[in-house]
C-alpha positions as a Markdown table, in Angstrom:
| # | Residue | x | y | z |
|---|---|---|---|---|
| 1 | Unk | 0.0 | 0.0 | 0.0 |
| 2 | Unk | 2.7 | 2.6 | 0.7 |
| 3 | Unk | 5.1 | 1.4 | -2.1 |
| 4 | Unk | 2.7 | 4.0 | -3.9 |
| 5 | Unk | 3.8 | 7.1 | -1.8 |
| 6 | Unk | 7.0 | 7.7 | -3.8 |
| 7 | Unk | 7.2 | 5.8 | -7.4 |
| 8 | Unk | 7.2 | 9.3 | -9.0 |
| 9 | Unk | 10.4 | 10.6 | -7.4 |
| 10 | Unk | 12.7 | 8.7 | -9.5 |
| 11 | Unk | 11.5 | 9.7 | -12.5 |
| 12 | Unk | 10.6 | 13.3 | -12.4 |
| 13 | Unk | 12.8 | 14.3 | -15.3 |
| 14 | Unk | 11.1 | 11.7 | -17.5 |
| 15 | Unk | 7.6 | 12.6 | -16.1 |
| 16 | Unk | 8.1 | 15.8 | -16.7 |
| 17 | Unk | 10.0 | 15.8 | -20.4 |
| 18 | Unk | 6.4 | 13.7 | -21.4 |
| 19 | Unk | 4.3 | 16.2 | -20.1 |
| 20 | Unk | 6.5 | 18.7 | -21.7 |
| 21 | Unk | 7.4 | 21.0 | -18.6 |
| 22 | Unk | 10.8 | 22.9 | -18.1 |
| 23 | Unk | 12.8 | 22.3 | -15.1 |
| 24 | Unk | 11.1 | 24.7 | -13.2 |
| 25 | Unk | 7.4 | 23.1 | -14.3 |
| 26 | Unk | 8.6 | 19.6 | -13.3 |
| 27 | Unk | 9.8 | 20.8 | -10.0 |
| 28 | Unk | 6.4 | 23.0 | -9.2 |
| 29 | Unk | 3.5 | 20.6 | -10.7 |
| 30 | Unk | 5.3 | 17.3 | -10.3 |
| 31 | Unk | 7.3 | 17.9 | -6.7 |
| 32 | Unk | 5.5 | 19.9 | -5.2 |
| 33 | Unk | 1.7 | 20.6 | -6.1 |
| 34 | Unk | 1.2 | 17.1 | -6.3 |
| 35 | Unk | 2.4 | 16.4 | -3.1 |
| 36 | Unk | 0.3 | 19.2 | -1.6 |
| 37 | Unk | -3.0 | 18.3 | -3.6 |
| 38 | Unk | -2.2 | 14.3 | -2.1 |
| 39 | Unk | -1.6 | 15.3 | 1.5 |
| 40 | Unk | -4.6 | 18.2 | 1.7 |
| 41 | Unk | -6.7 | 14.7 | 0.4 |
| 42 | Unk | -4.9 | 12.1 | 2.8 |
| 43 | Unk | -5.3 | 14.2 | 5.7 |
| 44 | Unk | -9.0 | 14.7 | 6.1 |
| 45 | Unk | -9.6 | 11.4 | 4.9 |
| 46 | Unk | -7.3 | 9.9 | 8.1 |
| 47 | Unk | -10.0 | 11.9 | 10.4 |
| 48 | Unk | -12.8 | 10.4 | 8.4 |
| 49 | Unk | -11.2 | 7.1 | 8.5 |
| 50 | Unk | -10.3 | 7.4 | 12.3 |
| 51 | Unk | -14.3 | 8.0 | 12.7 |
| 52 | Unk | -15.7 | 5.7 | 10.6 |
| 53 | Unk | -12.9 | 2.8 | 12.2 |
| 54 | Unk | -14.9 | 3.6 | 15.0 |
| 55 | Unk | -18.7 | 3.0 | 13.8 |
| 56 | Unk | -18.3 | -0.2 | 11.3 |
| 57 | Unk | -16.9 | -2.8 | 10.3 |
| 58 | Unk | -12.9 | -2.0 | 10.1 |
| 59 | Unk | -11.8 | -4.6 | 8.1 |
| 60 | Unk | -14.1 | -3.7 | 5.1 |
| 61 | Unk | -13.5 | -0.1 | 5.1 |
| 62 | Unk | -9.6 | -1.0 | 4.9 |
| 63 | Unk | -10.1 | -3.3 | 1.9 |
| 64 | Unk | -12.5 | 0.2 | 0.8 |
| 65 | Unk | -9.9 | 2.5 | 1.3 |
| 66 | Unk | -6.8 | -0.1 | -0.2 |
| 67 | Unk | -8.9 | -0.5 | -3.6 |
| 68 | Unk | -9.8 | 2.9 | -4.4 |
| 69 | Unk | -6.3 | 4.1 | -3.9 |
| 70 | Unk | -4.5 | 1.3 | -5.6 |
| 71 | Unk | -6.9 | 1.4 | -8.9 |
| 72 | Unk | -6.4 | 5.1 | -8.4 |
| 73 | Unk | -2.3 | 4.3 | -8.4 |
| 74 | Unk | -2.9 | 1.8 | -11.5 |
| 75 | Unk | -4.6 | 4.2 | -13.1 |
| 76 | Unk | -2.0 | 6.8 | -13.5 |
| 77 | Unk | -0.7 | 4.0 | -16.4 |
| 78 | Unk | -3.1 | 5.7 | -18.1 |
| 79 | Unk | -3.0 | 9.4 | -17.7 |
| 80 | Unk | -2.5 | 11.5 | -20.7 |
| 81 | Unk | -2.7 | 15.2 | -19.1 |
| 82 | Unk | -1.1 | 16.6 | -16.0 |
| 83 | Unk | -4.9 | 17.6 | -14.8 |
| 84 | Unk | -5.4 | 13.3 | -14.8 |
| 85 | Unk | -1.8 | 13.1 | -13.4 |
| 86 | Unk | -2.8 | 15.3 | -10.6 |
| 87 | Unk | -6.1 | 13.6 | -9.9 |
| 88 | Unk | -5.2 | 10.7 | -9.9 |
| 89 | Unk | -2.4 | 11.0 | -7.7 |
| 90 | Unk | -4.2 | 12.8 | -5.0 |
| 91 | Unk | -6.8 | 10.1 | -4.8 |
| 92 | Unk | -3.9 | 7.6 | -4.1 |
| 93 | Unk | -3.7 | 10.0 | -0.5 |
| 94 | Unk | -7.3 | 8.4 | 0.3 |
| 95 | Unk | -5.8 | 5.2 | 0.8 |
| 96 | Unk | -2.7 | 6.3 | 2.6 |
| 97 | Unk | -4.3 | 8.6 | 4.5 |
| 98 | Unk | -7.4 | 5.9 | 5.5 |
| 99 | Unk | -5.1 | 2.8 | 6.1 |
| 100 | Unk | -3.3 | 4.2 | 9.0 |
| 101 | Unk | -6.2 | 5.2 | 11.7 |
| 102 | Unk | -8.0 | 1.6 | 10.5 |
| 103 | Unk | -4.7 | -0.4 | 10.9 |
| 104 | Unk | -4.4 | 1.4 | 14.4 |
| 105 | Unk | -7.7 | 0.0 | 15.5 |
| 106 | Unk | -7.2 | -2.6 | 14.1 |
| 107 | Unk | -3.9 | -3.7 | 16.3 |
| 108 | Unk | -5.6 | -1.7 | 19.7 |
| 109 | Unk | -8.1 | -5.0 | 18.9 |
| 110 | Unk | -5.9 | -7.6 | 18.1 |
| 111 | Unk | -3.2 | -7.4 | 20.4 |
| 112 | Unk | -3.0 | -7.1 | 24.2 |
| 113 | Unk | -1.1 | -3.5 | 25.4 |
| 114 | Unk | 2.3 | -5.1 | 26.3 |
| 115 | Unk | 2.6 | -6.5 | 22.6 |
| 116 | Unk | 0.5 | -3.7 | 20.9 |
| 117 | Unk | 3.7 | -1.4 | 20.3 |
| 118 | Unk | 5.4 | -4.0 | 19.1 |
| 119 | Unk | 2.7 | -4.5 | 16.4 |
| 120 | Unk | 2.7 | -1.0 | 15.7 |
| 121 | Unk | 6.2 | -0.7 | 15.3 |
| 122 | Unk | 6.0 | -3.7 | 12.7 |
| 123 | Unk | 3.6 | -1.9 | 10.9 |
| 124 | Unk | 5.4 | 1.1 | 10.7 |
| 125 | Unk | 8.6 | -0.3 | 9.6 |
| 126 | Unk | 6.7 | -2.0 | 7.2 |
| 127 | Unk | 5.2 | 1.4 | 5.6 |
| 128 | Unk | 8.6 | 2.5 | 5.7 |
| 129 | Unk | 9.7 | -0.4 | 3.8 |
| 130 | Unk | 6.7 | -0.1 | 1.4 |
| 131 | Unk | 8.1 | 3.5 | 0.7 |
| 132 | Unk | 11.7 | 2.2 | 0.1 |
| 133 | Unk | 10.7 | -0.3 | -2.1 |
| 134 | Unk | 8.5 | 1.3 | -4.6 |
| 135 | Unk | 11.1 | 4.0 | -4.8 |
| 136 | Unk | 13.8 | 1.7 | -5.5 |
| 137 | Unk | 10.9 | -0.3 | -8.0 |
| 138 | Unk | 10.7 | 3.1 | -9.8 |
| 139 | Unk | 14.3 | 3.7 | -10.5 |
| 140 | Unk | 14.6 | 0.4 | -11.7 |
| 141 | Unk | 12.0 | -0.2 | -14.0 |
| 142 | Unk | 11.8 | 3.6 | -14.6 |
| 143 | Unk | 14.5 | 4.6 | -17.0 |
| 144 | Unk | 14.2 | 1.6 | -18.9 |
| 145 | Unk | 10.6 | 0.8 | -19.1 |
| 146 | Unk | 8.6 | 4.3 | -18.8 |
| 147 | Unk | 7.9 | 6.0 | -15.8 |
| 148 | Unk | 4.3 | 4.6 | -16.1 |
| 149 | Unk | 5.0 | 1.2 | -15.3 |
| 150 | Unk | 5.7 | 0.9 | -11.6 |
| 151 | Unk | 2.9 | 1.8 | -11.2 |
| 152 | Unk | 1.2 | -1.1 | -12.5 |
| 153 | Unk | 3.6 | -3.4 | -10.6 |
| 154 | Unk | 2.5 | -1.9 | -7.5 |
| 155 | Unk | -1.3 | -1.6 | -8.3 |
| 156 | Unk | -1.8 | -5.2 | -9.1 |
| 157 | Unk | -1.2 | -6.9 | -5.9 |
| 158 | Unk | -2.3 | -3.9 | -4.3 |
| 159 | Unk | -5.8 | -4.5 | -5.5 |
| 160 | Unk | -5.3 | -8.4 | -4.9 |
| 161 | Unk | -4.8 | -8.3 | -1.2 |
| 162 | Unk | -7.4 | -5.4 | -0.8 |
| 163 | Unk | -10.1 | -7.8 | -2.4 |
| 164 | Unk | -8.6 | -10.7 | -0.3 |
| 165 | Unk | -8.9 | -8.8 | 3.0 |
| 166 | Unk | -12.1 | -7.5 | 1.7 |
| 167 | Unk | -13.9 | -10.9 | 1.5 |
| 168 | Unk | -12.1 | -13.0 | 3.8 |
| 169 | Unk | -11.1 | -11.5 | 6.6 |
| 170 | Unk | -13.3 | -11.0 | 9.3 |
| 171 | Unk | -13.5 | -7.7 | 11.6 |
| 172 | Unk | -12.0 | -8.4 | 15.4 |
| 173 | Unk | -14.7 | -8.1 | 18.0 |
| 174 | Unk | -13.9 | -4.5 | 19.7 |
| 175 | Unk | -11.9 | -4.3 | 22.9 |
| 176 | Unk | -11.1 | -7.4 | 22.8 |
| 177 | Unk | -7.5 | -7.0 | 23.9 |
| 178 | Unk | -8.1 | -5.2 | 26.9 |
| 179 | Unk | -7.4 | -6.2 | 30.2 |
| 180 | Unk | -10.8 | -5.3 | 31.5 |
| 181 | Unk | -12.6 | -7.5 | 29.0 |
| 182 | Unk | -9.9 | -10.3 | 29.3 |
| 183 | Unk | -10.0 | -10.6 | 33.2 |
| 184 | Unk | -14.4 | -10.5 | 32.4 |
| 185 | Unk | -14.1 | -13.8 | 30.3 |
């Protein structure tokens, strides 16, 4: 899911020379506008998420949240104009920005609070990791096979584990890690 975040980064040059912007064009629209336009989107989505983790079931929204922002990342294959560049890069910020209040609940549930940091740590490292590998995925594949296909690498088993987790995995029963409720059963 986050080996999205940065697949662009490699190739800005090459991004930019097909979209026919200077230096100064492909450092604005690609480095920087984009990146505002995917947080502004990712942010208000996370306090959406956060609520919604809250009021049903978690599992689904995350496998929600995972498809429309890896169809949105396979999508950008496709894009013939900065304006469909730009879309469809900010809607990759609605699964970024969703996954990470869901997974939190998700681990509060799932693990008792002496191993729940650990868990989270995990998690994190592995985001990190996601990061670090789809940037290293884009200068790889990048120079030699278009700048486009990355991300279609990373789409396609993005959208197979969100369908996955979306119709076989089943939402923890809430609180269930919690002391209180252990010590009840």
């Amino acid at each position: 899911l986050f080996a999205d975040q940065n697949l662009m980064a490699p190739n800005l040059t090459q991004i930019g020379d097909d979209f026919g912007f200077d230096e100064r064009e492909t450092d604005t629209k690609l480095g920087s506008l984009i990146a505002v336009g995917f947080f502004c989107v990712g942010g208000p989505i996370s306090v959406l998420a956060g609520y919604y983790a809250d009021v049903m079931d978690r599992v689904r929204l995350f496998g929600i949240v995972t498809l429309f922002g890896s169809v949105a990342s396979g999508s950008t294959y496709f894009v013939q104009t900065y304006g469909e560049l730009y879309f469809v890069r900010v809607m990759t910020g609605i699964s970024i920005g969703g996954a990470i209040p869901i997974v939190l609940s998700l681990l509060a549930d799932l693990y008792t609070m002496d191993l729940r940091i650990k868990a989270v740590m995990i998690v994190t490292l592995a985001s990190g990791g996601g990061v670090a590998f789809g940037q290293l995925l884009a200068g790889l594949v990048g120079p030699t096979a278009g700048w486009r296909l990355p991300f279609v690498i990373i789409a396609i088993p993005a959208i197979f584990f969100g369908v996955l987790v979306l119709f076989t995995v089943q939402d923890p029963a809430r609180g269930a890690s919690e002391e209180a409720v252990l010590s009840y059963l």
